[in-house]
Amino acid sequence: MSCARNQGWPYTLPARWSCGLLLWPLAGAAAGQDPAALATSPDWLALGHYHATWSGHYQGEADDPAFYLSPTGSTDPLAELEATLEGLRQARDHGSMEAFACSYPARLHWIYQQKTLQPLLPPGHPAAPVCPELETWMADVQPQGVTLVFPGAYLDSASSMFGHSFLRIDRATASSTAPLLATTINFTADAEQARRDNELFYAWKGLTGGYPGKFSILPYHTQVSTYNHMESRDIWEYALRLDASETRQLMRHVWEVRPIRFDYYFMDENCSYRTLALLDVARPSLDLRSSMPDWVLPVDAVRALSERGMVRQVSWRPSSSSTLQYHVEQLSKDEQDEVIALENGTQHCCDREQTRAIPGKVLEVAYEALRYHTIPLEPASRQRSSERALALLAARSHQPAGSGLAAPPQPAVAPEQGHPSRRISSGAGFQNGEAFGELEYRPLYHDLTDPAAGYQQGAAISFLDTSLRSYGHGEYQLEQLEALGISSLNAMNRFIYPSSWQFRLGARRISMDGGRPLLAYLEGDWGGAIAPARHHLLYGLASASLLGGSVLPSWLNPGFGPRAGWLYQDLLGGQGMLDASYRCYLASPDQCLTSLRLEHTLNLPGGHQSLRFRAGRESGMGSEGNLVSLSYQHYF
């Protein structure tokens, strides 16, 4: 048996060493902290990515056998500490010591700081051994501090529906360009495997740990280009209260885990969880991982750091679409027309005489619009757009500095200041004149009528939203279980014209043939939306539905029809929506279902509670139904 089996360190311990028998040198480790207790200290548990199980034991989260030196190291922190100490004693010459330091620099740095372990260290090595390659990387990165970066939600991708988070290692150099030149530490599912799967398989395999996760190291300007420009996602930056020594220990650990596989789970052991694990190594007293709920969302990671007082500064980088939208709003109708003509080439650009006649802000917005619309183009079309973009930049260079365009203001409420993602509610109402009580629980995340502060208007995701009703007979029955609901309602204008869509999967009761049977449903909507005023959204969608159940004329009943509605914020103390749909079903063409519903949520003080009023009517399918209800909602 060998305690050492790390691929990055080619030396194995002698077979006579049994990891269980290594207790004896630790037991005689003089005064001070008990080494057995030291092995379960927050520092060592963070370095080994251990978490406590319900039975009181420990489980290592690294899924790569190369990470643990001891054969039982993934479940025994003490055995892993013993194996690491024995590895040090076996690395007698400079070369082997250096190789060991390049495999476990963070572990060794911590071990050499523990007075209890000093008698167990190899003689002649008073300081932690150094890895030359790591020190060269440190010198290049110039680590001084850490910033948590949070790109917002990107609903067009299953992997980014809840946003993302990664770390930026801030440089010691203080300049306006230093952040863009900084290094980032990012944990994602294996990109090569993910690219071979469509979004549906990606979501399923991401939920079930079907992808290996790896840490990647990229320059920050590459990340900004991807998230800010290519995906048009606003980026929030949270500078953390970590000093240079803590930052260097974090980087040592990144060096340790950069080749190590961690199975990627979309809902818990994801980018945010692994990011928090790195921060636990930098400052183990934070114990961030254990504070996470069952579902670990990127915004939860930000919230946990904020609640611990770890955030010293918050910055915001608007996306290309946010910047373009805000700049367009500052132009007159004629100036917008000129921007469109310059962008599409109907107005030639630009000799010196023309340049003098065109305001600098028009040239700037034309360049921004052209750059934004170039993103989805094929390479040949992108080349033609690039030539026009260069002409616009050349023309702008002949204008005086300063265009008068104001930059988009940072939103007043940051994402972590919005309501928590879990919600429980209780209420009462009338369905077809019969009184009922209702209980509802939603594990995550946000729906269209939840308190809007900190969330993007028109964007919503709900998961396992479950409601139970009792009509006074002493028993609750399932009213609705929405396994997954996604809404992406985006306002179109002359310059930005995204599509709007919705998706819902679950089971709910529908008024039908004088009763309210529970039917499975799969629904999808697609169309567009406009914003006639700030915080108001009007949408029109084509809707398709598939109902399933034994009470239907056939087990499956597809339906089609239109849907339209009004989504509003900052009205009557909260936000809400009015939604109308008309859908006819192919298996019973004489039965069309008309639905009209109003939801309004009154925001209560504190941001963690609200009151929701609902009123609606369904008619068709051989029945009619009316609903009025009022419920109290608590977010936690």
XYZ file of C-alpha atoms in Angstrom:
636
model
C 0.000 0.000 0.000
C 1.267 3.476 -0.817
C 0.019 6.671 0.832
C 1.275 8.840 -2.031
C -0.420 8.626 -5.385
C -0.399 12.162 -6.735
C 0.432 12.256 -10.426
C 2.309 15.534 -10.101
C 4.725 14.096 -7.531
C 6.491 10.960 -8.782
C 7.633 9.641 -5.422
C 5.697 7.036 -3.454
C 6.018 6.152 0.204
C 7.530 2.802 1.162
C 5.060 -0.052 1.312
C 5.909 -0.635 4.986
C 4.187 2.672 5.817
C 0.537 2.159 6.548
C -1.369 5.439 6.742
C -3.250 4.196 9.757
C 0.035 3.522 11.590
C 1.332 7.044 11.017
C -0.598 8.153 14.093
C 2.312 7.340 16.369
C 4.612 10.235 15.383
C 1.731 12.662 15.604
C 0.742 11.385 19.023
C 4.153 12.353 20.332
C 4.112 15.810 18.856
C 4.933 17.654 22.048
C 2.885 20.478 23.467
C 0.432 22.708 21.708
C -2.579 21.894 19.640
C -3.388 18.209 19.268
C -2.393 17.209 15.713
C -5.541 15.100 15.418
C -7.543 18.246 16.147
C -5.307 20.157 13.749
C -6.349 17.735 10.999
C -9.981 18.792 11.487
C -9.231 22.492 11.758
C -11.011 24.790 9.274
C -7.674 25.452 7.563
C -6.863 21.818 6.770
C -10.458 20.953 5.890
C -10.537 23.851 3.419
C -7.235 22.796 1.851
C -8.566 19.256 1.395
C -12.030 20.363 0.216
C -13.645 18.324 2.991
C -17.178 18.737 4.256
C -18.805 17.117 7.267
C -21.406 14.456 6.501
C -24.626 13.861 8.402
C -22.948 10.948 10.225
C -20.190 13.175 11.594
C -17.471 11.936 9.224
C -15.737 13.857 6.445
C -15.960 13.588 2.694
C -13.510 15.107 0.250
C -15.070 16.842 -2.739
C -12.176 16.406 -5.171
C -13.222 13.638 -7.568
C -9.723 13.140 -8.926
C -7.688 10.438 -7.121
C -4.548 12.421 -7.947
C -5.456 15.039 -5.343
C -5.205 12.904 -2.202
C -1.916 11.354 -1.092
C -3.416 8.790 1.265
C -5.553 5.907 -0.057
C -8.141 6.958 2.540
C -7.404 10.659 2.189
C -10.731 11.484 0.576
C -12.569 10.503 3.765
C -9.880 10.841 6.444
C -8.322 14.315 6.904
C -5.887 12.980 9.537
C -4.588 10.263 7.230
C -4.091 12.879 4.522
C -2.157 15.141 6.898
C 0.021 12.205 7.956
C 0.675 11.266 4.327
C 1.658 14.849 3.519
C 4.104 14.965 6.446
C 5.600 11.628 5.454
C 5.898 12.876 1.893
C 7.982 15.770 3.192
C 10.243 13.418 5.140
C 10.705 11.177 2.098
C 11.640 14.171 -0.128
C 15.215 14.316 1.183
C 17.042 16.050 -1.678
C 16.424 19.474 -3.159
C 14.887 18.187 -6.403
C 12.306 15.950 -4.776
C 11.455 18.639 -2.225
C 10.927 21.107 -5.051
C 8.709 18.642 -6.922
C 6.630 18.096 -3.783
C 6.309 21.875 -3.326
C 5.037 22.216 -6.885
C 2.276 19.681 -6.175
C 1.148 21.032 -2.786
C 2.414 24.589 -2.212
C -0.610 25.738 -0.176
C -0.576 22.647 2.047
C 3.126 22.994 2.762
C 2.883 26.727 3.405
C 0.237 26.044 6.050
C 2.070 23.067 7.590
C 5.243 25.079 8.106
C 3.244 27.689 10.038
C 2.000 25.141 12.600
C 4.277 25.024 15.652
C 2.836 21.657 16.687
C 4.115 20.100 13.485
C 7.645 21.553 13.585
C 9.220 18.456 15.247
C 7.780 16.278 12.480
C 9.298 18.267 9.616
C 12.468 17.095 7.871
C 15.655 18.518 9.408
C 17.567 21.083 7.428
C 14.449 22.658 5.926
C 13.464 25.508 8.274
C 11.100 27.114 5.746
C 8.459 25.828 3.388
C 10.012 24.631 0.125
C 9.427 26.843 -2.904
C 8.138 25.931 -6.352
C 10.067 28.009 -8.955
C 7.302 27.783 -11.572
C 4.744 29.021 -9.061
C 6.939 31.911 -7.976
C 7.402 32.934 -11.620
C 3.619 32.936 -12.072
C 3.197 34.966 -8.875
C 5.702 37.533 -10.113
C 3.810 37.840 -13.382
C 0.354 38.124 -11.793
C 1.471 40.488 -8.988
C -1.284 39.399 -6.576
C -2.459 42.107 -4.208
C -6.163 41.434 -3.646
C -9.223 39.526 -4.847
C -12.438 40.633 -6.527
C -15.506 38.432 -6.929
C -16.972 38.977 -10.399
C -20.676 38.343 -11.011
C -21.959 38.462 -14.623
C -25.753 38.676 -14.544
C -28.258 36.108 -15.775
C -28.180 34.981 -19.407
C -31.482 33.201 -19.989
C -30.667 32.108 -23.539
C -28.234 29.539 -22.146
C -29.135 26.766 -19.704
C -25.694 27.019 -18.135
C -26.057 30.719 -17.303
C -29.699 31.137 -16.300
C -28.768 32.165 -12.747
C -25.677 34.178 -13.604
C -22.073 33.190 -12.992
C -19.261 34.008 -10.583
C -15.478 33.814 -10.686
C -12.480 35.456 -9.031
C -10.207 38.192 -10.313
C -6.719 38.427 -8.841
C -6.038 42.149 -8.634
C -2.555 43.378 -9.452
C -0.365 45.510 -7.241
C -0.143 48.103 -10.033
C -2.756 50.819 -9.563
C -3.928 52.117 -12.950
C -7.145 52.396 -14.907
C -6.177 49.441 -17.119
C -4.895 47.188 -14.310
C -8.219 45.365 -13.777
C -8.446 44.384 -17.451
C -4.898 43.014 -17.337
C -5.600 41.012 -14.188
C -5.837 37.220 -14.014
C -9.120 35.404 -13.368
C -9.790 32.030 -11.757
C -12.867 30.410 -13.244
C -14.558 27.057 -12.539
C -16.763 25.624 -15.297
C -17.933 22.349 -16.727
C -15.510 20.855 -19.235
C -15.987 23.034 -22.307
C -15.022 20.423 -24.887
C -17.614 17.922 -23.688
C -20.296 20.591 -23.198
C -19.877 21.885 -26.751
C -20.778 18.455 -28.120
C -24.145 18.456 -26.338
C -27.219 20.576 -27.003
C -28.729 22.762 -24.284
C -31.199 20.086 -23.145
C -28.502 17.470 -22.593
C -26.224 20.105 -21.100
C -28.866 20.979 -18.495
C -29.539 17.328 -17.651
C -25.889 16.323 -17.389
C -25.164 19.493 -15.437
C -27.853 18.589 -12.894
C -26.594 15.015 -12.485
C -22.829 15.598 -12.392
C -22.288 14.346 -15.925
C -19.465 16.797 -16.661
C -16.050 17.095 -15.054
C -15.375 20.575 -13.762
C -12.006 22.262 -14.129
C -10.427 25.523 -13.065
C -9.254 27.773 -15.870
C -6.968 30.797 -15.756
C -7.729 33.614 -18.194
C -6.995 37.343 -18.476
C -9.868 39.519 -17.300
C -10.188 41.400 -20.590
C -11.092 38.072 -22.252
C -13.855 37.502 -19.705
C -15.160 41.047 -20.127
C -15.287 40.585 -23.890
C -17.235 37.345 -23.497
C -19.775 38.417 -20.890
C -20.050 42.177 -21.465
C -19.936 42.201 -25.241
C -20.619 38.773 -26.745
C -23.441 37.863 -24.326
C -24.507 41.427 -23.372
C -24.456 40.708 -19.650
C -23.909 43.412 -17.064
C -20.978 42.612 -14.782
C -20.864 43.348 -11.062
C -17.457 43.477 -9.351
C -17.091 42.985 -5.591
C -13.656 43.909 -4.248
C -13.060 41.731 -1.183
C -11.314 42.420 2.114
C -8.463 39.982 1.569
C -4.884 41.120 2.079
C -1.849 40.235 -0.032
C -0.805 37.244 2.122
C -4.292 35.723 1.956
C -4.351 36.329 -1.784
C -1.017 34.548 -2.221
C -2.286 31.538 -0.250
C -5.337 31.417 -2.497
C -3.070 31.400 -5.539
C -0.963 28.607 -4.055
C -4.106 26.534 -3.731
C -5.232 27.390 -7.269
C -1.866 25.991 -8.392
C -2.691 22.777 -6.507
C -6.171 22.281 -7.958
C -5.704 23.591 -11.496
C -5.253 20.038 -12.955
C -7.734 18.396 -10.556
C -11.193 17.220 -11.602
C -14.229 18.154 -9.532
C -17.546 16.779 -10.791
C -19.716 19.699 -11.861
C -23.265 19.937 -10.509
C -25.347 22.761 -11.901
C -27.343 23.394 -8.712
C -24.867 22.891 -5.870
C -21.200 22.065 -6.595
C -21.023 24.677 -9.316
C -18.968 27.750 -10.193
C -20.100 29.639 -7.083
C -19.523 26.776 -4.667
C -16.011 26.133 -5.931
C -15.296 29.878 -5.840
C -16.324 29.966 -2.183
C -14.088 26.945 -1.549
C -11.099 28.956 -2.801
C -12.006 31.855 -0.525
C -12.280 29.449 2.415
C -8.638 28.519 1.793
C -7.633 32.181 1.762
C -9.448 32.834 5.053
C -10.732 29.616 6.629
C -12.635 31.407 9.396
C -15.182 32.520 6.774
C -16.468 28.930 6.405
C -18.459 30.035 3.374
C -19.330 26.646 1.933
C -21.156 25.404 5.010
C -23.396 28.493 4.976
C -24.798 27.703 1.548
C -28.354 26.338 1.149
C -29.099 23.182 -0.834
C -29.142 25.233 -4.033
C -26.028 27.368 -4.508
C -26.721 30.327 -6.777
C -24.111 32.909 -7.792
C -26.084 35.657 -6.068
C -26.077 33.564 -2.871
C -22.285 33.567 -2.944
C -22.261 37.359 -3.240
C -24.834 37.633 -0.454
C -22.801 35.394 1.872
C -19.693 37.537 1.398
C -21.646 40.746 1.877
C -23.253 39.487 5.093
C -19.790 38.705 6.497
C -18.562 42.229 5.771
C -16.116 40.980 3.159
C -17.092 43.408 0.392
C -15.189 46.690 0.507
C -16.246 48.138 -2.861
C -18.885 47.431 -5.506
C -18.436 48.362 -9.182
C -20.607 47.812 -12.243
C -19.689 47.294 -15.888
C -22.683 47.838 -18.171
C -23.060 45.445 -21.076
C -22.841 46.568 -24.679
C -26.643 46.506 -24.951
C -27.113 48.506 -21.714
C -24.633 51.127 -22.933
C -26.159 51.327 -26.408
C -29.691 51.595 -25.019
C -28.766 54.398 -22.610
C -26.852 56.344 -25.254
C -29.677 56.021 -27.796
C -32.099 57.526 -25.262
C -29.929 60.667 -25.230
C -30.325 61.244 -28.991
C -33.105 63.058 -30.796
C -35.254 61.313 -33.396
C -33.231 62.888 -36.247
C -29.949 61.871 -34.622
C -31.200 58.307 -34.250
C -32.112 58.284 -37.948
C -28.596 59.420 -38.778
C -27.113 56.668 -36.591
C -29.117 54.039 -38.473
C -28.022 55.460 -41.849
C -24.371 55.466 -40.808
C -24.567 51.948 -39.432
C -26.214 50.311 -42.428
C -24.134 52.264 -44.962
C -26.936 54.258 -46.613
C -25.069 57.394 -45.525
C -21.473 57.379 -46.745
C -18.830 57.855 -44.101
C -16.875 59.911 -43.907
C -14.754 62.581 -45.583
C -13.577 65.591 -43.589
C -16.459 67.823 -44.650
C -19.025 65.219 -43.626
C -17.217 64.599 -40.370
C -17.533 68.223 -39.315
C -21.292 68.097 -39.906
C -21.892 64.925 -37.891
C -22.006 65.304 -34.093
C -19.450 63.240 -32.243
C -22.154 61.519 -30.192
C -23.858 60.310 -33.379
C -20.597 58.795 -34.634
C -20.000 57.122 -31.269
C -23.477 55.603 -31.081
C -23.266 54.469 -34.718
C -20.018 52.659 -33.881
C -21.565 51.097 -30.753
C -24.628 49.931 -32.697
C -22.521 48.488 -35.507
C -20.287 46.664 -33.016
C -23.301 45.292 -31.140
C -25.027 44.026 -34.282
C -21.806 42.434 -35.584
C -21.758 39.813 -32.801
C -24.001 37.165 -34.447
C -22.768 37.705 -38.023
C -20.872 35.238 -40.159
C -17.153 35.995 -40.709
C -17.629 37.488 -44.194
C -20.357 39.870 -43.046
C -18.368 40.663 -39.919
C -15.437 41.768 -42.079
C -17.617 44.253 -43.981
C -18.979 45.596 -40.702
C -15.462 45.958 -39.347
C -14.496 48.133 -42.312
C -17.435 50.476 -41.634
C -16.560 50.491 -37.936
C -12.996 51.589 -38.702
C -14.311 54.381 -40.896
C -16.574 55.563 -38.071
C -13.672 55.519 -35.612
C -11.481 57.453 -38.030
C -14.208 60.047 -38.455
C -14.673 60.313 -34.700
C -10.932 60.925 -34.260
C -11.295 64.220 -36.158
C -13.950 65.462 -33.719
C -13.238 67.319 -30.476
C -12.869 65.146 -27.387
C -15.996 64.606 -25.362
C -19.326 63.759 -26.971
C -21.619 64.803 -24.141
C -23.024 61.297 -23.791
C -23.525 60.291 -20.186
C -22.501 56.803 -19.105
C -25.215 54.446 -17.862
C -25.712 54.933 -14.110
C -25.061 52.028 -11.797
C -28.368 50.469 -10.685
C -29.451 51.667 -7.246
C -29.918 48.098 -5.977
C -27.216 45.468 -6.477
C -28.228 41.828 -7.138
C -27.388 40.600 -3.620
C -29.658 43.289 -2.155
C -32.716 41.820 -3.854
C -35.036 39.372 -2.148
C -33.596 35.937 -1.175
C -34.283 33.167 -3.647
C -36.483 30.847 -1.554
C -40.120 31.741 -0.940
C -42.908 30.367 1.225
C -46.415 31.777 1.228
C -49.807 31.231 2.788
C -53.109 32.731 1.820
C -56.790 32.308 1.203
C -59.263 32.981 -1.564
C -62.257 31.856 -3.558
C -62.293 29.496 -6.531
C -65.654 29.431 -8.302
C -67.259 30.859 -5.155
C -65.786 28.193 -2.846
C -63.386 29.346 -0.112
C -59.948 27.780 0.175
C -56.693 28.074 2.093
C -53.414 27.774 0.223
C -49.790 26.998 1.049
C -46.969 27.451 -1.455
C -43.240 26.756 -1.443
C -40.682 27.652 -4.114
C -37.031 26.664 -3.589
C -35.845 29.271 -6.086
C -35.589 31.850 -7.680
C -37.736 34.772 -8.857
C -40.983 35.249 -10.767
C -42.317 38.167 -12.749
C -44.315 39.675 -9.877
C -41.815 39.185 -7.037
C -40.217 42.364 -5.566
C -38.284 43.772 -8.492
C -35.327 45.478 -6.785
C -32.057 43.817 -7.772
C -33.607 41.743 -10.564
C -33.907 42.292 -14.305
C -37.385 43.231 -15.455
C -38.988 40.557 -17.607
C -36.572 37.823 -16.489
C -37.837 35.064 -14.203
C -36.943 31.496 -13.247
C -38.948 29.286 -10.906
C -38.086 25.752 -9.921
C -40.331 23.211 -8.169
C -42.921 25.870 -7.332
C -45.536 23.861 -5.405
C -48.928 24.998 -4.089
C -51.427 23.035 -1.967
C -55.061 23.954 -1.339
C -57.650 22.984 1.237
C -61.320 23.692 0.639
C -62.293 23.221 4.266
C -62.541 19.445 4.152
C -59.470 18.933 6.323
C -57.177 17.787 3.528
C -54.817 19.625 1.224
C -54.618 18.699 -2.428
C -52.025 19.590 -5.013
C -53.099 22.700 -6.894
C -49.962 23.178 -8.983
C -46.436 21.868 -9.300
C -44.342 23.824 -11.784
C -41.151 21.846 -12.213
C -39.545 24.613 -14.252
C -40.716 27.997 -15.430
C -38.594 30.492 -17.370
C -39.581 33.912 -18.703
C -37.358 36.105 -20.837
C -39.350 39.187 -21.873
C -37.056 41.746 -23.500
C -38.052 45.138 -24.847
C -37.359 45.825 -28.513
C -36.615 49.222 -30.013
C -35.101 50.597 -33.197
C -31.616 49.428 -32.253
C -32.066 46.386 -30.040
C -34.587 43.758 -31.047
C -34.305 40.616 -28.950
C -37.038 38.007 -29.010
C -39.143 37.247 -25.945
C -40.019 33.743 -24.833
C -41.392 31.662 -21.987
C -41.242 28.001 -21.035
C -43.249 26.099 -18.412
C -43.365 22.441 -17.402
C -45.450 20.930 -14.634
C -48.961 19.999 -13.558
C -51.903 22.177 -12.489
C -55.657 22.108 -12.078
C -57.748 23.515 -14.941
C -61.484 24.256 -14.941
C -62.916 21.629 -17.297
C -66.310 19.936 -17.741
C -67.608 21.279 -14.451
C -64.591 20.102 -12.435
C -60.940 20.974 -11.895
C -58.797 17.960 -12.830
C -55.016 17.932 -12.412
C -53.360 17.959 -15.848
C -49.732 17.835 -16.889
C -48.642 20.701 -19.125
C -45.769 21.718 -21.351
C -46.015 25.291 -22.651
C -43.861 27.566 -24.743
C -44.350 31.155 -25.909
C -42.374 33.181 -28.414
C -42.751 36.740 -29.668
C -41.741 40.294 -28.821
C -42.142 43.072 -26.291
C -41.896 46.845 -26.179
C -41.393 49.333 -23.358
C -43.785 52.278 -23.831
C -42.486 53.814 -20.604
C -39.800 53.110 -18.035
C -40.659 50.039 -15.905
C -43.544 49.096 -18.199
C -43.454 46.235 -20.682
C -46.104 45.192 -23.207
C -45.689 41.787 -24.801
C -47.344 39.741 -27.530
C -46.503 36.061 -27.942
C -47.493 33.043 -29.983
C -48.265 30.255 -27.555
C -48.145 26.462 -27.874
C -49.299 24.028 -25.221
C -49.475 20.307 -24.640
C -51.892 19.031 -21.978
C -51.761 15.478 -20.666
C -54.182 13.469 -18.542
C -56.639 10.596 -18.516
C -59.677 12.923 -18.452
C -58.823 14.369 -21.885
C -60.442 13.056 -25.109
C -56.994 11.700 -25.902
C -54.143 11.379 -23.427
C -52.301 14.259 -25.086
C -53.959 17.398 -26.363
C -51.872 20.033 -28.211
C -53.122 23.603 -28.389
C -52.124 26.884 -30.037
C -53.090 30.517 -29.708
C -52.016 34.073 -28.838
C -50.891 35.508 -25.505
C -50.528 39.189 -24.594
C -49.907 41.117 -21.438
C -48.654 44.104 -19.498
C -45.808 43.854 -16.991
C -45.229 46.844 -14.705
C -43.073 47.988 -11.794
C -43.170 50.876 -9.291
C -46.936 51.117 -9.339
C -49.300 50.935 -6.341
C -46.459 50.106 -3.998
C -45.094 47.180 -5.965
C -45.235 45.412 -9.306
C -47.536 43.116 -11.206
C -48.864 41.896 -14.501
C -52.024 41.512 -16.533
C -51.951 38.459 -18.798
C -54.484 37.218 -21.353
C -54.341 34.096 -23.520
C -56.598 32.243 -25.937
C -55.723 28.693 -26.872
C -57.595 26.095 -28.952
C -56.825 22.375 -28.696
C -56.560 20.065 -31.701
C -58.041 16.962 -30.054
C -61.192 18.933 -29.198
C -61.413 21.790 -31.727
C -64.730 23.001 -30.334
C -63.080 23.650 -26.976
C -60.868 26.697 -26.651
C -59.558 27.951 -23.345
C -59.629 31.676 -22.568
C -57.620 32.889 -19.599
C -57.385 36.347 -18.037
C -55.418 36.941 -14.863
C -54.166 39.850 -12.806
C -51.375 39.603 -10.239
C -50.163 42.480 -8.098
C -47.523 42.232 -5.367
C -47.306 44.852 -2.638
C -43.747 45.110 -1.331
C -43.539 45.196 2.466
C -40.694 46.845 4.443
C -37.439 44.948 4.764
C -37.435 43.355 1.299
C -38.096 39.855 2.651
C -41.882 39.880 2.590
C -44.782 40.910 0.387
C -48.520 40.598 -0.151
C -49.785 39.168 -3.429
C -53.275 39.707 -4.837
C -54.555 37.473 -7.638
C -57.718 37.629 -9.689
C -58.471 35.582 -12.783
C -61.004 33.883 -14.965
C -60.855 30.793 -17.161
C -63.599 29.875 -19.615
C -63.965 27.141 -22.183
C -63.154 23.434 -22.023
C -66.795 22.910 -20.996
C -66.487 24.979 -17.831
C -65.869 28.390 -16.328
C -63.794 29.314 -13.314
C -63.117 32.471 -11.304
C -60.333 33.107 -8.822
C -59.681 35.754 -6.173
C -56.933 35.277 -3.572
C -54.651 37.137 -1.185
C -51.438 35.640 0.216
C -48.516 36.613 2.410
C -45.081 35.780 0.967
C -41.852 35.401 2.906
C -38.430 35.208 1.207
C -35.487 33.510 2.890
